[in-house]
Amino acid sequence: MKSGNITNGSKTAAKRRYDDACGLAHALDLIGERWALMVLRELMLGPKRFSELRSDLPGISANVLTQRLEELEQRGLLVRRKLPPPSGAQVYELTTWGYEAEPIVQTLGRWAARSPAHDTSLQISPVSILLSLRTMIDLAKVGDLDARIGFRFGDETYVGHLTADALDIVRSDPATADVIFEGIPQGIAAAVYGDVPFEALAAQNMLRVTGDLTLAKRFTTLFELPPKAF
Amino acid sequence: MKSGNITNGSKTAAKRRYDDACGLAHALDLIGERWALMVLRELMLGPKRFSELRSDLPGISANVLTQRLEELEQRGLLVRRKLPPPSGAQVYELTTWGYEAEPIVQTLGRWAARSPAHDTSLQISPVSILLSLRTMIDLAKVGDLDARIGFRFGDETYVGHLTADALDIVRSDPATADVIFEGIPQGIAAAVYGDVPFEALAAQNMLRVTGDLTLAKRFTTLFELPPKAF
DNA sequence: CGGCATCCGGGAAGATACTG
DNA sequence: CAGTATCTTCCCGGATGCCG
């Protein structure tokens, strides 16, 4: 019914973008699609393979994950990399610029924590809870503490290095950490944000703490959620 | 037709949400829809009416704007308010919690400014450019400066209060400001980020500067875009 | 004119099945 | 395990039209 095709090159090429020079608009053009920021979040503590991403992002479908990974790679936020033999598996790893998106994840998360509608009973991934610790830590309470905190969620293990300046978290073996938290992400959440005692969590098979228990207890006091907005 | 229609109650209860306790996921459930953050941005410096939003968000359809405003109101991010007579016009105004989303807009904007694909030649709204000034100001360069900077973009006028602590910007009459920038948003961008001299901008009808020209020149040196990521 | 409902076309997202 | 292929559903964008 439209007489003549539009033939406006700039318009046919234009998919669903905000035609706006504003930085926010451009950011949304880059990472505003559904699932894009969630994918970045899952890669924020280190490379992952396709199947790990799929299982840590409940609800994403394979084709959408494929598409997001392609777009994010093309835009320079992540790269595909082959692990050295014998593994040889392909993983997705953030670029430097991709890692620089962590403040975005933190700012959004901290803001949303004030939402009265926030349902903390839902599923949460290992990376999510660890990033929330990085976000919600009150460095003033750390003092001169310097400790290595291990986390074990099934196969996924992480080690956090707590200093006066920051809580660094990398994916590595927690065997030599000062204290090890082992269980499910909700167990960490309950201990840190819900002040649930370790014994109760152990009884529910949510969390097991080994190593320096005094340090563990102290660790759980370093974090605080912001108050609800209303 | 409306009566007795399917209502899809069985499955539609869960729309298109991330079923995830992560703060990021909840944030995206609240403001992750298309145009939502752009609407928040436009309201960030004060209430606006429907038609103002529509004209400052080129590309949004009335349909979608209505829907976003409803959702954001229902979620507690903005309220509808009637201006006192004689205007009596209805405006949309952010709640306290809504204004607290400014760090989100800033973080996304600052991050995207590093993108090599960022096209600064596109249209930009008054609120966008003013928020970018708040984002990109280098307070260390302000020293003990204390000045009132006026901005006039057609009908929309703003006054920025520059102090050592912050650049506050509110929508008000710039008549008494120390210096007034008048023109189009791109004119401000060219002067501040492109170091284009005032004379050149005046010749192109992009910007006219009145008042304390020394202050104006100094003002344009306070802002710096981050380097490109690659 | 401002605000909102409705219809329609296109395209992105979701679900499932399938393949190397 | 790491993705395709296909089909369906739903959201977005544009146009029209109602109503205060």
mmCIF file of C-alpha atoms in Angstrom, chain A residues 9-227:
data_model
loop_
_atom_site.group_PDB
_atom_site.id
_atom_site.type_symbol
_atom_site.label_atom_id
_atom_site.label_comp_id
_atom_site.label_asym_id
_atom_site.label_seq_id
_atom_site.Cartn_x
_atom_site.Cartn_y
_atom_site.Cartn_z
ATOM 1 C CA GLY A 9 19.047 4.025 3.442
ATOM 2 C CA SER A 10 19.507 5.436 6.881
ATOM 3 C CA LYS A 11 16.043 4.405 7.831
ATOM 4 C CA THR A 12 15.915 0.906 6.501
ATOM 5 C CA ALA A 13 19.206 0.209 8.195
ATOM 6 C CA ALA A 14 17.957 1.720 11.413
ATOM 7 C CA LYS A 15 16.548 -1.090 13.439
ATOM 8 C CA ARG A 16 15.129 -0.072 16.746
ATOM 9 C CA ARG A 17 17.564 2.549 17.928
ATOM 10 C CA TYR A 18 17.187 5.732 19.833
ATOM 11 C CA ASP A 19 18.363 8.387 17.398
ATOM 12 C CA ASP A 20 19.836 10.513 20.107
ATOM 13 C CA ALA A 21 23.348 11.734 20.819
ATOM 14 C CA CYS A 22 22.731 11.454 24.553
ATOM 15 C CA GLY A 23 25.097 9.066 26.270
ATOM 16 C CA LEU A 24 22.233 7.285 27.955
ATOM 17 C CA ALA A 25 20.576 6.612 24.623
ATOM 18 C CA HIS A 26 23.774 5.223 23.217
ATOM 19 C CA ALA A 27 24.293 3.038 26.240
ATOM 20 C CA LEU A 28 20.825 1.616 25.744
ATOM 21 C CA ASP A 29 21.600 1.011 22.086
ATOM 22 C CA LEU A 30 24.623 -0.989 23.199
ATOM 23 C CA ILE A 31 23.352 -2.919 26.208
ATOM 24 C CA GLY A 32 19.680 -2.043 26.460
ATOM 25 C CA GLU A 33 18.318 -5.174 24.875
ATOM 26 C CA ARG A 34 16.694 -7.762 27.002
ATOM 27 C CA TRP A 35 19.176 -10.042 28.780
ATOM 28 C CA ALA A 36 22.223 -8.051 27.641
ATOM 29 C CA LEU A 37 23.092 -6.638 31.051
ATOM 30 C CA MET A 38 22.345 -9.963 32.705
ATOM 31 C CA VAL A 39 24.873 -11.625 30.419
ATOM 32 C CA LEU A 40 27.436 -8.988 31.290
ATOM 33 C CA ARG A 41 26.709 -9.556 34.962
ATOM 34 C CA GLU A 42 27.365 -13.270 34.704
ATOM 35 C CA LEU A 43 30.716 -12.636 33.027
ATOM 36 C CA MET A 44 31.732 -9.933 35.465
ATOM 37 C CA LEU A 45 33.802 -12.252 37.672
ATOM 38 C CA GLY A 46 35.466 -14.165 34.874
ATOM 39 C CA PRO A 47 34.896 -16.011 31.592
ATOM 40 C CA LYS A 48 32.151 -18.590 31.229
ATOM 41 C CA ARG A 49 31.040 -21.053 28.659
ATOM 42 C CA PHE A 50 27.735 -21.105 26.846
ATOM 43 C CA SER A 51 26.183 -23.776 28.993
ATOM 44 C CA GLU A 52 27.223 -22.074 32.219
ATOM 45 C CA LEU A 53 25.605 -18.859 31.082
ATOM 46 C CA ARG A 54 22.488 -20.729 30.150
ATOM 47 C CA SER A 55 22.143 -22.415 33.494
ATOM 48 C CA ASP A 56 22.992 -19.295 35.489
ATOM 49 C CA LEU A 57 20.439 -17.238 33.600
ATOM 50 C CA PRO A 58 17.233 -19.146 34.211
ATOM 51 C CA GLY A 59 14.697 -18.284 31.589
ATOM 52 C CA ILE A 60 16.968 -17.273 28.747
ATOM 53 C CA SER A 61 16.573 -19.325 25.628
ATOM 54 C CA ALA A 62 19.497 -20.590 23.611
ATOM 55 C CA ASN A 63 18.771 -18.532 20.555
ATOM 56 C CA VAL A 64 18.479 -15.303 22.486
ATOM 57 C CA LEU A 65 21.714 -16.042 24.308
ATOM 58 C CA THR A 66 23.420 -16.695 20.993
ATOM 59 C CA GLN A 67 22.147 -13.428 19.611
ATOM 60 C CA ARG A 68 23.163 -11.369 22.650
ATOM 61 C CA LEU A 69 26.634 -12.891 22.640
ATOM 62 C CA GLU A 70 27.052 -12.087 18.965
ATOM 63 C CA GLU A 71 25.939 -8.502 19.437
ATOM 64 C CA LEU A 72 28.065 -7.929 22.501
ATOM 65 C CA GLU A 73 31.072 -9.370 20.734
ATOM 66 C CA GLN A 74 30.502 -7.231 17.683
ATOM 67 C CA ARG A 75 30.195 -4.136 19.849
ATOM 68 C CA GLY A 76 33.488 -4.828 21.561
ATOM 69 C CA LEU A 77 32.198 -5.791 24.991
ATOM 70 C CA LEU A 78 33.307 -9.400 24.985
ATOM 71 C CA VAL A 79 35.441 -11.827 23.032
ATOM 72 C CA ARG A 80 35.235 -15.536 22.332
ATOM 73 C CA ARG A 81 38.291 -17.300 23.479
ATOM 74 C CA LYS A 82 39.471 -20.885 23.358
ATOM 75 C CA LEU A 83 40.776 -22.264 26.595
ATOM 76 C CA PRO A 84 44.239 -23.847 26.277
ATOM 77 C CA PRO A 85 44.333 -27.635 25.947
ATOM 78 C CA PRO A 86 43.416 -30.037 27.292
ATOM 79 C CA SER A 87 40.139 -28.288 27.982
ATOM 80 C CA GLY A 88 39.933 -26.514 24.650
ATOM 81 C CA ALA A 89 36.488 -25.281 25.536
ATOM 82 C CA GLN A 90 35.233 -22.046 24.138
ATOM 83 C CA VAL A 91 34.482 -19.339 26.652
ATOM 84 C CA TYR A 92 33.160 -15.815 26.544
ATOM 85 C CA GLU A 93 35.233 -13.188 28.249
ATOM 86 C CA LEU A 94 34.602 -9.508 28.795
ATOM 87 C CA THR A 95 36.960 -6.981 27.286
ATOM 88 C CA THR A 96 38.435 -4.243 29.450
ATOM 89 C CA TRP A 97 35.593 -2.017 28.404
ATOM 90 C CA GLY A 98 33.140 -4.758 29.236
ATOM 91 C CA TYR A 99 34.515 -5.063 32.746
ATOM 92 C CA GLU A 100 34.132 -1.320 33.080
ATOM 93 C CA ALA A 101 30.385 -1.865 33.002
ATOM 94 C CA GLU A 102 30.472 -3.117 36.574
ATOM 95 C CA PRO A 103 29.509 0.314 37.973
ATOM 96 C CA ILE A 104 26.391 0.133 35.832
ATOM 97 C CA VAL A 105 25.417 -3.189 37.355
ATOM 98 C CA GLN A 106 26.204 -1.890 40.817
ATOM 99 C CA THR A 107 24.296 1.345 40.450
ATOM 100 C CA LEU A 108 21.224 -0.401 39.091
ATOM 101 C CA GLY A 109 21.378 -3.051 41.785
ATOM 102 C CA ARG A 110 21.817 -0.604 44.628
ATOM 103 C CA TRP A 111 18.972 1.524 43.376
ATOM 104 C CA ALA A 112 16.629 -1.437 42.938
ATOM 105 C CA ALA A 113 17.422 -2.718 46.415
ATOM 106 C CA ARG A 114 15.346 0.192 47.681
ATOM 107 C CA SER A 115 12.297 -1.040 45.811
ATOM 108 C CA PRO A 116 9.462 -2.211 48.026
ATOM 109 C CA ALA A 117 8.578 -4.786 45.377
ATOM 110 C CA HIS A 118 11.948 -6.481 45.492
ATOM 111 C CA ASP A 119 11.356 -10.180 46.063
ATOM 112 C CA THR A 120 14.461 -11.684 47.625
ATOM 113 C CA SER A 121 12.996 -15.159 47.784
ATOM 114 C CA LEU A 122 13.616 -15.855 44.122
ATOM 115 C CA GLN A 123 16.556 -17.669 42.666
ATOM 116 C CA ILE A 124 19.915 -15.932 42.669
ATOM 117 C CA SER A 125 23.101 -16.883 40.909
ATOM 118 C CA PRO A 126 26.566 -17.156 42.479
ATOM 119 C CA VAL A 127 27.832 -14.180 40.535
ATOM 120 C CA SER A 128 24.815 -12.121 41.569
ATOM 121 C CA ILE A 129 25.312 -12.603 45.269
ATOM 122 C CA LEU A 130 29.044 -12.012 45.074
ATOM 123 C CA LEU A 131 28.589 -8.846 43.054
ATOM 124 C CA SER A 132 26.052 -7.688 45.588
ATOM 125 C CA LEU A 133 28.692 -8.106 48.292
ATOM 126 C CA ARG A 134 31.037 -5.910 46.279
ATOM 127 C CA THR A 135 28.234 -3.395 45.929
ATOM 128 C CA MET A 136 26.942 -3.336 49.472
ATOM 129 C CA ILE A 137 30.147 -3.584 51.463
ATOM 130 C CA ASP A 138 30.713 -0.775 53.909
ATOM 131 C CA LEU A 139 34.458 -0.270 53.653
ATOM 132 C CA ALA A 140 34.440 1.924 56.738
ATOM 133 C CA LYS A 141 33.632 -1.168 58.786
ATOM 134 C CA VAL A 142 36.513 -3.179 57.395
ATOM 135 C CA GLY A 143 39.176 -1.428 59.403
ATOM 136 C CA ASP A 144 42.553 -3.020 58.947
ATOM 137 C CA LEU A 145 41.122 -6.411 58.170
ATOM 138 C CA ASP A 146 42.954 -8.303 55.444
ATOM 139 C CA ALA A 147 41.516 -11.700 54.739
ATOM 140 C CA ARG A 148 40.824 -14.208 52.021
ATOM 141 C CA ILE A 149 37.233 -15.461 51.900
ATOM 142 C CA GLY A 150 36.391 -18.568 49.929
ATOM 143 C CA PHE A 151 33.060 -19.369 48.316
ATOM 144 C CA ARG A 152 31.993 -22.711 46.977
ATOM 145 C CA PHE A 153 28.742 -23.094 45.046
ATOM 146 C CA GLY A 154 28.922 -26.575 43.642
ATOM 147 C CA ASP A 155 31.582 -26.385 40.958
ATOM 148 C CA GLU A 156 31.800 -22.631 40.842
ATOM 149 C CA THR A 157 34.341 -21.453 43.377
ATOM 150 C CA TYR A 158 35.536 -17.955 44.119
ATOM 151 C CA VAL A 159 37.951 -16.245 46.436
ATOM 152 C CA GLY A 160 37.383 -12.771 47.782
ATOM 153 C CA HIS A 161 40.302 -10.692 48.949
ATOM 154 C CA LEU A 162 39.128 -8.281 51.602
ATOM 155 C CA THR A 163 41.226 -5.224 52.310
ATOM 156 C CA ALA A 164 40.592 -1.713 53.545
ATOM 157 C CA ASP A 165 40.219 -0.538 49.959
ATOM 158 C CA ALA A 166 37.975 -3.073 48.312
ATOM 159 C CA LEU A 167 36.597 -6.575 48.174
ATOM 160 C CA ASP A 168 38.189 -8.176 45.130
ATOM 161 C CA ILE A 169 36.610 -11.391 43.952
ATOM 162 C CA VAL A 170 38.081 -13.735 41.400
ATOM 163 C CA ARG A 171 37.222 -17.211 40.282
ATOM 164 C CA SER A 172 39.797 -19.502 41.817
ATOM 165 C CA ASP A 173 40.298 -22.329 44.240
ATOM 166 C CA PRO A 174 39.346 -21.431 47.821
ATOM 167 C CA ALA A 175 41.407 -24.168 49.448
ATOM 168 C CA THR A 176 43.831 -21.764 51.101
ATOM 169 C CA ALA A 177 41.305 -19.131 52.131
ATOM 170 C CA ASP A 178 40.983 -18.094 55.775
ATOM 171 C CA VAL A 179 37.347 -19.078 55.821
ATOM 172 C CA ILE A 180 35.165 -20.897 53.327
ATOM 173 C CA PHE A 181 31.440 -20.479 52.749
ATOM 174 C CA GLU A 182 29.942 -23.454 50.993
ATOM 175 C CA GLY A 183 26.369 -23.928 49.884
ATOM 176 C CA ILE A 184 23.829 -22.052 47.818
ATOM 177 C CA PRO A 185 23.791 -18.340 47.052
ATOM 178 C CA GLN A 186 20.677 -17.801 49.167
ATOM 179 C CA GLY A 187 22.635 -19.109 52.126
ATOM 180 C CA ILE A 188 25.110 -16.262 51.790
ATOM 181 C CA ALA A 189 22.273 -13.807 51.371
ATOM 182 C CA ALA A 190 20.531 -15.017 54.507
ATOM 183 C CA ALA A 191 23.713 -14.857 56.572
ATOM 184 C CA VAL A 192 24.811 -11.441 55.347
ATOM 185 C CA TYR A 193 21.566 -9.557 54.748
ATOM 186 C CA GLY A 194 19.170 -11.541 56.927
ATOM 187 C CA ASP A 195 21.451 -12.018 59.921
ATOM 188 C CA VAL A 196 20.427 -15.641 60.060
ATOM 189 C CA PRO A 197 22.865 -17.573 62.296
ATOM 190 C CA PHE A 198 25.159 -20.107 60.687
ATOM 191 C CA GLU A 199 23.643 -22.994 62.652
ATOM 192 C CA ALA A 200 20.172 -22.374 61.261
ATOM 193 C CA LEU A 201 21.539 -22.173 57.747
ATOM 194 C CA ALA A 202 23.554 -25.349 58.228
ATOM 195 C CA ALA A 203 20.450 -27.123 59.472
ATOM 196 C CA GLN A 204 18.650 -26.186 56.278
ATOM 197 C CA ASN A 205 21.581 -27.250 54.142
ATOM 198 C CA MET A 206 21.927 -23.747 52.805
ATOM 199 C CA LEU A 207 25.372 -22.873 54.048
ATOM 200 C CA ARG A 208 28.353 -24.508 55.695
ATOM 201 C CA VAL A 209 31.145 -22.440 57.124
ATOM 202 C CA THR A 210 34.624 -23.820 57.691
ATOM 203 C CA GLY A 211 37.810 -22.177 58.888
ATOM 204 C CA ASP A 212 37.999 -19.022 60.968
ATOM 205 C CA LEU A 213 34.468 -18.725 62.328
ATOM 206 C CA THR A 214 35.160 -15.466 64.104
ATOM 207 C CA LEU A 215 36.262 -13.961 60.838
ATOM 208 C CA ALA A 216 33.194 -15.394 59.157
ATOM 209 C CA LYS A 217 30.892 -13.778 61.673
ATOM 210 C CA ARG A 218 32.712 -10.483 61.389
ATOM 211 C CA PHE A 219 32.493 -10.725 57.611
ATOM 212 C CA THR A 220 28.707 -10.941 57.694
ATOM 213 C CA THR A 221 28.497 -7.637 59.555
ATOM 214 C CA LEU A 222 30.216 -5.625 56.837
ATOM 215 C CA PHE A 223 27.211 -5.399 54.529
ATOM 216 C CA GLU A 224 23.990 -3.498 54.734
ATOM 217 C CA LEU A 225 21.094 -3.070 52.373
ATOM 218 C CA PRO A 226 19.781 0.448 51.804
ATOM 219 C CA PRO A 227 16.395 1.320 53.328
#
